[in-house]
PDB file of C-alpha atoms in Angstrom:
ATOM      1  CA  LYS A   1     228.963 273.664  65.141  1.00 57.00           C
ATOM      2  CA  ALA A   2     231.469 274.042  67.958  1.00 64.00           C
ATOM      3  CA  SER A   3     231.767 271.306  70.477  1.00 66.00           C
ATOM      4  CA  GLU A   4     230.811 271.782  74.104  1.00 64.00           C
ATOM      5  CA  SER A   5     233.894 272.743  76.330  1.00 65.00           C
ATOM      6  CA  LYS A   6     232.104 270.876  79.307  1.00 69.00           C
ATOM      7  CA  PRO A   7     230.416 267.843  77.835  1.00 67.00           C
ATOM      8  CA  LEU A   8     228.670 266.898  81.078  1.00 84.00           C
ATOM      9  CA  ILE A   9     227.265 270.329  81.663  1.00 89.00           C
ATOM     10  CA  THR A  10     224.036 269.714  79.672  1.00 90.00           C
ATOM     11  CA  GLN A  11     223.473 266.686  81.787  1.00 90.00           C
ATOM     12  CA  LYS A  12     223.959 268.624  85.072  1.00 92.00           C
ATOM     13  CA  LEU A  13     221.637 271.222  83.892  1.00 93.00           C
ATOM     14  CA  VAL A  14     218.891 268.709  82.885  1.00 94.00           C
ATOM     15  CA  ASP A  15     219.164 266.983  86.133  1.00 93.00           C
ATOM     16  CA  ARG A  16     218.725 270.317  87.883  1.00 93.00           C
ATOM     17  CA  ILE A  17     215.574 271.028  85.964  1.00 93.00           C
ATOM     18  CA  MET A  18     214.028 267.698  86.275  1.00 93.00           C
ATOM     19  CA  ASN A  19     214.601 267.758  90.073  1.00 92.00           C
ATOM     20  CA  GLY A  20     212.793 271.100  90.295  1.00 89.00           C
ATOM     21  CA  LYS A  21     215.769 273.203  91.336  1.00 90.00           C
ATOM     22  CA  ASP A  22     216.275 276.727  90.071  1.00 87.00           C
ATOM     23  CA  ILE A  23     219.051 277.937  87.904  1.00 85.00           C
ATOM     24  CA  LEU A  24     220.453 281.199  89.434  1.00 79.00           C
ATOM     25  CA  PHE A  25     222.014 284.182  87.954  1.00 73.00           C
ATOM     26  CA  ASN A  26     219.259 285.252  85.610  1.00 77.00           C
ATOM     27  CA  PHE A  27     219.918 289.156  85.483  1.00 79.00           C
ATOM     28  CA  GLU A  28     217.084 289.685  82.951  1.00 83.00           C
ATOM     29  CA  GLU A  29     214.384 287.957  84.952  1.00 85.00           C
ATOM     30  CA  ARG A  30     212.375 291.290  85.476  1.00 88.00           C
ATOM     31  CA  LEU A  31     212.670 292.164  81.814  1.00 89.00           C
ATOM     32  CA  GLN A  32     211.424 288.631  80.884  1.00 88.00           C
ATOM     33  CA  GLN A  33     208.472 288.992  83.245  1.00 90.00           C
ATOM     34  CA  LEU A  34     207.615 292.473  81.809  1.00 92.00           C
ATOM     35  CA  PHE A  35     207.825 291.187  78.327  1.00 93.00           C
ATOM     36  CA  TYR A  36     205.610 288.200  79.130  1.00 93.00           C
ATOM     37  CA  PHE A  37     202.718 290.412  80.730  1.00 94.00           C
ATOM     38  CA  VAL A  38     202.803 293.244  78.150  1.00 95.00           C
ATOM     39  CA  ALA A  39     203.575 291.201  74.912  1.00 94.00           C
ATOM     40  CA  VAL A  40     203.274 287.373  75.189  1.00 94.00           C
ATOM     41  CA  LEU A  41     200.053 287.260  77.117  1.00 94.00           C
ATOM     42  CA  PRO A  42     198.131 289.782  75.149  1.00 95.00           C
ATOM     43  CA  SER A  43     199.402 288.103  71.830  1.00 95.00           C
ATOM     44  CA  ILE A  44     198.074 284.704  73.241  1.00 93.00           C
ATOM     45  CA  GLN A  45     194.657 286.330  74.101  1.00 93.00           C
ATOM     46  CA  CYS A  46     194.209 287.804  70.596  1.00 92.00           C
ATOM     47  CA  GLY A  47     195.349 284.753  68.786  1.00 91.00           C
ATOM     48  CA  VAL A  48     198.699 285.891  67.470  1.00 94.00           C
ATOM     49  CA  ILE A  49     200.362 283.137  69.598  1.00 94.00           C
ATOM     50  CA  PRO A  50     198.522 279.822  69.381  1.00 88.00           C
ATOM     51  CA  SER A  51     197.108 278.804  72.862  1.00 84.00           C
ATOM     52  CA  GLU A  52     197.776 275.169  72.335  1.00 87.00           C
ATOM     53  CA  HIS A  53     199.798 272.931  70.122  1.00 90.00           C
ATOM     54  CA  LEU A  54     202.562 275.454  69.958  1.00 94.00           C
ATOM     55  CA  THR A  55     205.725 274.875  67.906  1.00 96.00           C
ATOM     56  CA  VAL A  56     208.636 276.746  69.433  1.00 97.00           C
ATOM     57  CA  SER A  57     211.921 277.409  67.750  1.00 97.00           C
ATOM     58  CA  GLY A  58     215.217 278.322  69.375  1.00 96.00           C
ATOM     59  CA  ASP A  59     218.531 279.728  67.911  1.00 94.00           C
ATOM     60  CA  GLY A  60     221.386 281.918  69.002  1.00 93.00           C
ATOM     61  CA  THR A  61     223.243 284.524  66.890  1.00 93.00           C
ATOM     62  CA  ALA A  62     226.665 286.065  67.414  1.00 93.00           C
ATOM     63  CA  VAL A  63     226.712 289.902  68.433  1.00 92.00           C
ATOM     64  CA  HIS A  64     230.154 291.398  67.642  1.00 91.00           C
ATOM     65  CA  THR A  65     231.150 294.393  69.908  1.00 90.00           C
ATOM     66  CA  HIS A  66     233.210 297.156  68.732  1.00 85.00           C
ATOM     67  CA  ALA A  67     235.194 297.312  71.812  1.00 87.00           C
ATOM     68  CA  SER A  68     238.801 296.046  71.700  1.00 87.00           C
ATOM     69  CA  PRO A  69     239.488 292.826  73.667  1.00 89.00           C
ATOM     70  CA  ARG A  70     243.008 294.259  74.519  1.00 86.00           C
ATOM     71  CA  GLY A  71     241.713 297.491  76.021  1.00 86.00           C
ATOM     72  CA  HIS A  72     243.763 300.638  75.846  1.00 83.00           C
ATOM     73  CA  HIS A  73     246.174 302.480  78.126  1.00 81.00           C
ATOM     74  CA  LEU A  74     245.113 305.480  80.135  1.00 81.00           C
ATOM     75  CA  LEU A  75     248.321 307.360  79.687  1.00 82.00           C
ATOM     76  CA  PRO A  76     250.271 307.950  76.534  1.00 82.00           C
ATOM     77  CA  ARG A  77     253.358 305.804  75.795  1.00 79.00           C
ATOM     78  CA  ASP A  78     255.947 308.676  76.268  1.00 80.00           C
ATOM     79  CA  SER A  79     254.743 309.105  79.807  1.00 82.00           C
ATOM     80  CA  PHE A  80     256.301 305.722  80.922  1.00 82.00           C
ATOM     81  CA  PRO A  81     260.183 305.560  81.590  1.00 84.00           C
ATOM     82  CA  SER A  82     260.549 302.076  79.718  1.00 86.00           C
ATOM     83  CA  GLU A  83     258.765 299.767  77.364  1.00 82.00           C
ATOM     84  CA  GLU A  84     258.425 297.133  80.275  1.00 83.00           C
ATOM     85  CA  ASP A  85     256.638 299.810  82.309  1.00 81.00           C
ATOM     86  CA  PHE A  86     254.393 300.532  79.449  1.00 80.00           C
ATOM     87  CA  LEU A  87     253.352 297.070  78.801  1.00 80.00           C
ATOM     88  CA  ALA A  88     252.753 296.427  82.628  1.00 82.00           C
ATOM     89  CA  ALA A  89     250.609 299.456  83.105  1.00 83.00           C
ATOM     90  CA  PRO A  90     246.968 298.852  83.720  1.00 84.00           C
ATOM     91  CA  ARG A  91     244.648 299.103  80.855  1.00 85.00           C
ATOM     92  CA  HIS A  92     240.900 300.221  80.561  1.00 85.00           C
ATOM     93  CA  PHE A  93     238.476 297.899  78.936  1.00 87.00           C
ATOM     94  CA  SER A  94     235.382 299.510  77.556  1.00 88.00           C
ATOM     95  CA  ASP A  95     233.348 296.360  77.322  1.00 89.00           C
ATOM     96  CA  PRO A  96     234.561 293.985  80.096  1.00 89.00           C
ATOM     97  CA  ASP A  97     231.465 291.948  80.053  1.00 89.00           C
ATOM     98  CA  ALA A  98     232.314 290.650  76.517  1.00 92.00           C
ATOM     99  CA  SER A  99     234.190 287.463  75.904  1.00 92.00           C
ATOM    100  CA  TRP A 100     235.411 285.275  72.982  1.00 93.00           C
ATOM    101  CA  GLY A 101     233.139 282.845  71.097  1.00 92.00           C
ATOM    102  CA  TRP A 102     232.848 280.844  67.893  1.00 90.00           C
ATOM    103  CA  ASP A 103     230.799 282.262  65.044  1.00 90.00           C
ATOM    104  CA  SER A 104     229.531 279.238  62.967  1.00 85.00           C
ATOM    105  CA  ASP A 105     228.321 281.499  60.080  1.00 85.00           C
ATOM    106  CA  LEU A 106     231.672 283.137  59.653  1.00 87.00           C
ATOM    107  CA  ASN A 107     233.648 280.051  60.732  1.00 89.00           C
ATOM    108  CA  GLU A 108     235.815 282.076  62.944  1.00 91.00           C
ATOM    109  CA  TYR A 109     236.195 283.389  66.607  1.00 92.00           C
ATOM    110  CA  TYR A 110     234.686 286.710  67.450  1.00 92.00           C
ATOM    111  CA  TYR A 111     234.586 289.196  70.513  1.00 93.00           C
ATOM    112  CA  GLY A 112     231.206 289.952  71.850  1.00 92.00           C
ATOM    113  CA  TYR A 113     228.118 288.458  73.142  1.00 93.00           C
ATOM    114  CA  THR A 114     225.285 285.624  72.092  1.00 94.00           C
ATOM    115  CA  LEU A 115     221.782 286.627  71.527  1.00 93.00           C
ATOM    116  CA  PHE A 116     219.578 283.534  72.083  1.00 95.00           C
ATOM    117  CA  GLN A 117     215.845 283.588  71.558  1.00 94.00           C
ATOM    118  CA  LEU A 118     212.781 281.331  71.492  1.00 96.00           C
ATOM    119  CA  CYS A 119     209.929 282.103  69.116  1.00 96.00           C
ATOM    120  CA  CYS A 120     206.928 280.660  67.318  1.00 96.00           C
ATOM    121  CA  TYR A 121     205.492 281.160  63.786  1.00 95.00           C
ATOM    122  CA  ASN A 122     201.907 282.225  62.929  1.00 93.00           C
ATOM    123  CA  SER A 123     201.079 280.635  59.769  1.00 89.00           C
ATOM    124  CA  ASN A 124     197.905 282.625  59.251  1.00 90.00           C
ATOM    125  CA  LEU A 125     199.675 285.924  59.715  1.00 90.00           C
ATOM    126  CA  HIS A 126     202.869 284.723  57.954  1.00 91.00           C
ATOM    127  CA  SER A 127     204.788 286.160  60.752  1.00 92.00           C
ATOM    128  CA  GLU A 128     207.278 285.206  63.403  1.00 94.00           C
ATOM    129  CA  VAL A 129     206.760 286.084  67.018  1.00 95.00           C
ATOM    130  CA  PRO A 130     209.345 286.161  69.709  1.00 94.00           C
ATOM    131  CA  LEU A 131     208.702 284.655  73.050  1.00 95.00           C
ATOM    132  CA  LEU A 132     211.841 284.973  75.069  1.00 94.00           C
ATOM    133  CA  LEU A 133     215.146 286.834  74.521  1.00 92.00           C
ATOM    134  CA  ARG A 134     218.436 286.144  76.420  1.00 91.00           C
ATOM    135  CA  PHE A 135     221.724 288.178  75.960  1.00 89.00           C
ATOM    136  CA  THR A 136     224.377 285.862  77.188  1.00 91.00           C
ATOM    137  CA  SER A 137     228.206 285.359  77.164  1.00 90.00           C
ATOM    138  CA  ALA A 138     229.690 284.528  73.823  1.00 92.00           C
ATOM    139  CA  ARG A 139     231.705 281.608  75.409  1.00 91.00           C
ATOM    140  CA  ARG A 140     228.617 279.871  76.357  1.00 91.00           C
ATOM    141  CA  HIS A 141     227.471 277.007  74.043  1.00 91.00           C
ATOM    142  CA  ASP A 142     224.075 277.196  72.602  1.00 93.00           C
ATOM    143  CA  SER A 143     223.190 273.822  74.111  1.00 93.00           C
ATOM    144  CA  VAL A 144     223.493 275.504  77.393  1.00 93.00           C
ATOM    145  CA  ASN A 145     221.717 278.631  76.447  1.00 94.00           C
ATOM    146  CA  PHE A 146     218.684 276.638  75.201  1.00 96.00           C
ATOM    147  CA  LEU A 147     218.395 274.703  78.447  1.00 95.00           C
ATOM    148  CA  VAL A 148     218.494 277.830  80.580  1.00 94.00           C
ATOM    149  CA  ALA A 149     215.954 279.543  78.227  1.00 94.00           C
ATOM    150  CA  PHE A 150     213.773 276.579  78.468  1.00 96.00           C
ATOM    151  CA  HIS A 151     213.886 276.522  82.301  1.00 94.00           C
ATOM    152  CA  GLU A 152     213.059 280.338  82.287  1.00 92.00           C
ATOM    153  CA  MET A 153     210.209 279.778  79.733  1.00 93.00           C
ATOM    154  CA  GLU A 154     208.716 277.097  82.069  1.00 92.00           C
ATOM    155  CA  LYS A 155     209.121 279.208  85.139  1.00 89.00           C
ATOM    156  CA  HIS A 156     207.862 282.576  83.897  1.00 88.00           C
ATOM    157  CA  MET A 157     205.582 281.721  80.872  1.00 89.00           C
ATOM    158  CA  PRO A 158     203.024 279.038  82.216  1.00 88.00           C
ATOM    159  CA  ALA A 159     200.363 279.919  79.695  1.00 88.00           C
ATOM    160  CA  LEU A 160     202.410 278.600  76.904  1.00 91.00           C
ATOM    161  CA  SER A 161     201.515 274.987  75.771  1.00 91.00           C
ATOM    162  CA  ILE A 162     204.354 273.578  73.818  1.00 95.00           C
ATOM    163  CA  GLN A 163     203.890 270.626  71.520  1.00 96.00           C
ATOM    164  CA  ASN A 164     206.971 270.695  69.168  1.00 97.00           C
ATOM    165  CA  MET A 165     210.490 272.131  69.799  1.00 97.00           C
ATOM    166  CA  CYS A 166     212.554 272.864  66.660  1.00 97.00           C
ATOM    167  CA  LEU A 167     216.363 273.360  67.362  1.00 96.00           C
ATOM    168  CA  ASP A 168     219.568 273.125  65.197  1.00 93.00           C
ATOM    169  CA  SER A 169     222.306 270.721  65.508  1.00 90.00           C
ATOM    170  CA  ALA A 170     224.121 272.648  68.287  1.00 90.00           C
ATOM    171  CA  MET A 171     221.464 271.446  70.791  1.00 92.00           C
ATOM    172  CA  ASP A 172     221.612 267.851  69.562  1.00 91.00           C
ATOM    173  CA  ASN A 173     222.580 266.040  72.825  1.00 89.00           C
ATOM    174  CA  LEU A 174     221.023 263.147  74.755  1.00 88.00           C
ATOM    175  CA  SER A 175     220.168 265.306  77.871  1.00 92.00           C
ATOM    176  CA  THR A 176     217.993 267.761  75.862  1.00 94.00           C
ATOM    177  CA  TYR A 177     216.011 264.920  74.248  1.00 94.00           C
ATOM    178  CA  THR A 178     215.628 263.271  77.682  1.00 93.00           C
ATOM    179  CA  LEU A 179     214.168 266.615  79.014  1.00 95.00           C
ATOM    180  CA  LEU A 180     211.848 267.209  76.050  1.00 95.00           C
ATOM    181  CA  LYS A 181     210.689 263.571  76.307  1.00 92.00           C
ATOM    182  CA  ASP A 182     209.905 264.060  80.010  1.00 94.00           C
ATOM    183  CA  ARG A 183     207.941 267.264  79.358  1.00 94.00           C
ATOM    184  CA  LYS A 184     205.941 265.353  76.464  1.00 93.00           C
ATOM    185  CA  ILE A 185     207.343 267.722  73.844  1.00 95.00           C
ATOM    186  CA  ARG A 186     208.140 266.273  70.463  1.00 95.00           C
ATOM    187  CA  ALA A 187     211.666 267.083  69.477  1.00 95.00           C
ATOM    188  CA  PHE A 188     212.758 268.313  65.968  1.00 96.00           C
ATOM    189  CA  ILE A 189     216.515 268.655  66.285  1.00 94.00           C
ATOM    190  CA  ASP A 190     219.242 268.316  63.484  1.00 91.00           C
ATOM    191  CA  LEU A 191     221.660 265.569  64.190  1.00 86.00           C
ATOM    192  CA  ASN A 192     225.294 266.536  65.077  1.00 83.00           C
ATOM    193  CA  ASP A 193     227.989 263.905  64.416  1.00 71.00           C
ATOM    194  CA  LYS A 194     229.978 265.195  67.343  1.00 69.00           C
ATOM    195  CA  CYS A 195     227.324 264.558  69.885  1.00 58.00           C
ATOM    196  CA  GLY A 196     226.710 260.844  69.455  1.00 51.00           C
ATOM    197  CA  HIS A 197     226.362 258.115  72.084  1.00 48.00           C
ATOM    198  CA  PRO A 198     226.413 254.285  72.170  1.00 47.00           C
ATOM    199  CA  ARG A 199     223.211 252.879  70.370  1.00 60.00           C
ATOM    200  CA  ALA A 200     221.402 249.763  71.345  1.00 59.00           C
ATOM    201  CA  ILE A 201     220.107 248.740  67.918  1.00 66.00           C
ATOM    202  CA  HIS A 202     219.830 245.038  67.158  1.00 69.00           C
ATOM    203  CA  ASP A 203     222.450 243.512  65.041  1.00 67.00           C
ATOM    204  CA  ASN A 204     219.939 242.143  62.462  1.00 72.00           C
ATOM    205  CA  ILE A 205     218.783 245.711  61.577  1.00 76.00           C
ATOM    206  CA  THR A 206     221.032 247.901  59.462  1.00 79.00           C
ATOM    207  CA  VAL A 207     220.320 251.681  59.742  1.00 78.00           C
ATOM    208  CA  ASN A 208     221.653 254.733  58.003  1.00 78.00           C
ATOM    209  CA  GLN A 209     223.068 257.823  59.805  1.00 72.00           C
ATOM    210  CA  TYR A 210     219.430 259.167  60.524  1.00 74.00           C
ATOM    211  CA  GLY A 211     218.284 255.948  62.054  1.00 76.00           C
ATOM    212  CA  VAL A 212     216.124 254.824  58.871  1.00 82.00           C
ATOM    213  CA  PRO A 213     216.331 251.046  58.437  1.00 84.00           C
ATOM    214  CA  VAL A 214     217.960 249.973  55.213  1.00 86.00           C
ATOM    215  CA  CYS A 215     216.549 246.883  53.374  1.00 85.00           C
ATOM    216  CA  SER A 216     218.729 243.957  51.764  1.00 79.00           C
ATOM    217  CA  ALA A 217     218.478 245.797  48.486  1.00 81.00           C
ATOM    218  CA  GLY A 218     220.326 248.735  50.075  1.00 82.00           C
ATOM    219  CA  LYS A 219     217.281 251.196  49.878  1.00 85.00           C
ATOM    220  CA  CYS A 220     216.006 253.193  52.706  1.00 86.00           C
ATOM    221  CA  MET A 221     212.697 251.683  54.066  1.00 85.00           C
ATOM    222  CA  LEU A 222     209.575 253.891  54.402  1.00 84.00           C
ATOM    223  CA  PRO A 223     207.740 254.874  57.652  1.00 84.00           C
ATOM    224  CA  ASN A 224     204.523 252.832  57.956  1.00 83.00           C
ATOM    225  CA  GLY A 225     202.753 254.281  61.000  1.00 82.00           C
ATOM    226  CA  TYR A 226     203.201 253.919  64.832  1.00 80.00           C
ATOM    227  CA  ASP A 227     202.224 251.004  66.898  1.00 80.00           C
ATOM    228  CA  LYS A 228     200.775 252.347  70.099  1.00 78.00           C
ATOM    229  CA  SER A 229     200.298 249.261  71.702  1.00 81.00           C
ATOM    230  CA  ARG A 230     203.899 248.128  71.554  1.00 79.00           C
ATOM    231  CA  GLY A 231     205.268 251.503  71.543  1.00 78.00           C
ATOM    232  CA  CYS A 232     207.302 251.092  68.181  1.00 82.00           C
ATOM    233  CA  LEU A 233     207.777 252.630  64.798  1.00 82.00           C
ATOM    234  CA  MET A 234     207.026 250.539  61.647  1.00 85.00           C
ATOM    235  CA  TRP A 235     208.976 250.695  58.590  1.00 86.00           C
ATOM    236  CA  ARG A 236     207.965 248.912  55.247  1.00 85.00           C
ATOM    237  CA  CYS A 237     209.554 247.879  52.020  1.00 85.00           C
ATOM    238  CA  PRO A 238     210.147 250.806  49.582  1.00 82.00           C
ATOM    239  CA  TYR A 239     208.419 249.073  46.894  1.00 81.00           C
ATOM    240  CA  GLY A 240     205.237 248.371  48.779  1.00 77.00           C
ATOM    241  CA  LYS A 241     202.690 246.189  47.144  1.00 74.00           C
ATOM    242  CA  ASP A 242     204.942 245.892  43.994  1.00 75.00           C
ATOM    243  CA  HIS A 243     207.685 244.160  46.132  1.00 74.00           C
ATOM    244  CA  ALA A 244     207.239 240.784  44.490  1.00 70.00           C
ATOM    245  CA  SER A 245     207.611 242.213  40.930  1.00 71.00           C
ATOM    246  CA  LYS A 246     210.052 244.854  41.277  1.00 76.00           C
ATOM    247  CA  CYS A 247     212.489 243.763  44.075  1.00 81.00           C
ATOM    248  CA  ALA A 248     215.000 241.046  43.198  1.00 75.00           C
ATOM    249  CA  HIS A 249     215.885 240.294  46.823  1.00 76.00           C
ATOM    250  CA  ASN A 250     213.742 237.516  48.417  1.00 73.00           C
ATOM    251  CA  CYS A 251     213.720 239.044  51.883  1.00 77.00           C
ATOM    252  CA  SER A 252     210.307 238.049  52.778  1.00 76.00           C
ATOM    253  CA  SER A 253     207.372 235.843  51.760  1.00 74.00           C
ATOM    254  CA  SER A 254     204.953 238.655  52.068  1.00 75.00           C
ATOM    255  CA  LYS A 255     203.670 240.274  48.743  1.00 72.00           C
ATOM    256  CA  TYR A 256     203.935 243.685  50.668  1.00 74.00           C
ATOM    257  CA  GLY A 257     207.650 243.003  51.497  1.00 78.00           C
ATOM    258  CA  ARG A 258     209.476 243.087  54.811  1.00 81.00           C
ATOM    259  CA  VAL A 259     208.331 245.213  57.668  1.00 83.00           C
ATOM    260  CA  ILE A 260     210.753 246.239  60.429  1.00 83.00           C
ATOM    261  CA  LYS A 261     209.899 247.755  63.821  1.00 84.00           C
ATOM    262  CA  THR A 262     212.119 250.045  65.856  1.00 82.00           C
ATOM    263  CA  ARG A 263     211.624 251.356  69.378  1.00 78.00           C
ATOM    264  CA  PRO A 264     212.280 254.813  70.308  1.00 74.00           C
ATOM    265  CA  GLU A 265     213.986 253.830  73.552  1.00 74.00           C
ATOM    266  CA  TRP A 266     216.685 252.273  71.424  1.00 77.00           C
ATOM    267  CA  ASP A 267     218.081 255.757  70.527  1.00 79.00           C
ATOM    268  CA  ILE A 268     215.819 258.740  71.357  1.00 84.00           C
ATOM    269  CA  ARG A 269     217.990 261.050  69.249  1.00 85.00           C
ATOM    270  CA  LEU A 270     217.493 258.891  66.082  1.00 82.00           C
ATOM    271  CA  TYR A 271     213.873 257.708  66.605  1.00 81.00           C
ATOM    272  CA  THR A 272     211.938 260.733  67.381  1.00 85.00           C
ATOM    273  CA  ASP A 273     208.268 260.778  67.826  1.00 84.00           C
ATOM    274  CA  VAL A 274     207.738 261.962  64.278  1.00 86.00           C
ATOM    275  CA  PRO A 275     210.142 259.774  62.150  1.00 82.00           C
ATOM    276  CA  ARG A 276     213.089 261.759  60.671  1.00 83.00           C
ATOM    277  CA  GLY A 277     212.893 262.408  56.853  1.00 78.00           C
ATOM    278  CA  THR A 278     209.168 262.150  56.432  1.00 81.00           C
ATOM    279  CA  ASP A 279     207.066 264.953  55.059  1.00 87.00           C
ATOM    280  CA  ALA A 280     205.380 265.711  58.452  1.00 90.00           C
ATOM    281  CA  TYR A 281     208.826 266.201  60.061  1.00 90.00           C
ATOM    282  CA  LYS A 282     210.053 268.460  57.362  1.00 92.00           C
ATOM    283  CA  LYS A 283     206.868 270.543  57.448  1.00 94.00           C
ATOM    284  CA  ILE A 284     206.980 271.093  61.266  1.00 95.00           C
ATOM    285  CA  TYR A 285     211.001 271.592  61.221  1.00 95.00           C
ATOM    286  CA  SER A 286     210.629 274.244  58.442  1.00 94.00           C
ATOM    287  CA  GLN A 287     209.198 276.617  61.070  1.00 94.00           C
ATOM    288  CA  ARG A 288     212.621 276.836  62.699  1.00 95.00           C
ATOM    289  CA  THR A 289     213.463 279.474  59.998  1.00 94.00           C
ATOM    290  CA  ALA A 290     211.412 281.920  61.863  1.00 95.00           C
ATOM    291  CA  ALA A 291     214.169 282.151  64.574  1.00 94.00           C
ATOM    292  CA  GLU A 292     216.683 282.931  61.904  1.00 93.00           C
ATOM    293  CA  ARG A 293     214.547 285.757  60.500  1.00 94.00           C
ATOM    294  CA  ILE A 294     214.053 287.182  63.963  1.00 95.00           C
ATOM    295  CA  ASN A 295     217.916 287.119  64.429  1.00 92.00           C
ATOM    296  CA  ASN A 296     218.288 288.861  61.013  1.00 92.00           C
ATOM    297  CA  ARG A 297     215.655 291.442  62.004  1.00 92.00           C
ATOM    298  CA  ILE A 298     217.473 292.265  65.275  1.00 92.00           C
ATOM    299  CA  LEU A 299     221.054 292.302  63.916  1.00 91.00           C
ATOM    300  CA  ASN A 300     220.407 293.975  60.521  1.00 90.00           C
ATOM    301  CA  ASP A 301     216.951 295.907  60.362  1.00 91.00           C
ATOM    302  CA  TYR A 302     217.332 297.148  64.027  1.00 90.00           C
ATOM    303  CA  GLY A 303     221.032 297.630  63.538  1.00 88.00           C
ATOM    304  CA  LEU A 304     222.434 295.849  66.574  1.00 87.00           C
ATOM    305  CA  HIS A 305     225.665 295.347  64.966  1.00 82.00           C
ATOM    306  CA  ARG A 306     225.906 299.122  63.872  1.00 84.00           C
ATOM    307  CA  LEU A 307     225.523 300.433  67.466  1.00 84.00           C
ATOM    308  CA  LYS A 308     228.569 301.716  68.935  1.00 83.00           C
ATOM    309  CA  ILE A 309     227.540 300.798  72.464  1.00 85.00           C
ATOM    310  CA  HIS A 310     229.558 298.800  75.102  1.00 85.00           C
ATOM    311  CA  ARG A 311     228.467 296.467  78.132  1.00 85.00           C
ATOM    312  CA  LYS A 312     225.663 294.138  78.450  1.00 85.00           C
ATOM    313  CA  GLU A 313     223.132 296.503  80.225  1.00 84.00           C
ATOM    314  CA  HIS A 314     223.371 298.751  77.325  1.00 85.00           C
ATOM    315  CA  TYR A 315     222.590 296.161  74.772  1.00 84.00           C
TER     316      TYR A 315
END
């Protein structure tokens, strides 16, 4: 994923949202309100969208415009007395709203827009359901797109009761985790090595890149529940009750092996409410593919890339 051009922009947006301030310049506000009342609310009432414990997924996709980023001259070349006059003459841009952005799928820069959407998955109908659609500038990073979309979902869609939020590594930043934790929403976000921050993990605990403690034998320890009274995650020896017979390292006098406790406040990116790498985490995070299927439906089945249209309002 591309790095944020303004690393502090996510923190500023989160501070603004948590302080109850509005984010201006939402040109699609009326369309989103219309979509909410004619599509989202009826879907909640008839059970297509769960009324509680909702798992929401978010993702952005590149929309390539067919307009030329260099524009074109209004008059032919032979109407200018010199080459300098021809180059200095004003040009016409058929899609002035488009901008340059990074397409992570093609691994190249593109000229166009970004389509960002939030959706959910209905396991009974085996169908993905869009909740909010935003058509933004290609130069805007997906981490900013998500925060703006999340703010608009809170503002315009109060009937949605979100429990889980599934996002890709572009949205992996401390500010997003802080906002979701403040809203009591469990975060399921892929880790991005470019978005790290100083950790406060005890020196006597060794962890891997995903925050899972590693025992003295070099093996990843297994999750062993959550201690609500102390607010910490518990990890046990990978051998379990066979520790004394199978593990050659004498790390604990207990026949069950060593137990390590980690606190989410040490690093809320690594220690999420549902521990990373567990079956429960993977099962919930697998619903994020619904966002990718919706993007594929819009771009290919609905032919958004094949449309010879220009300007944001036409899209």
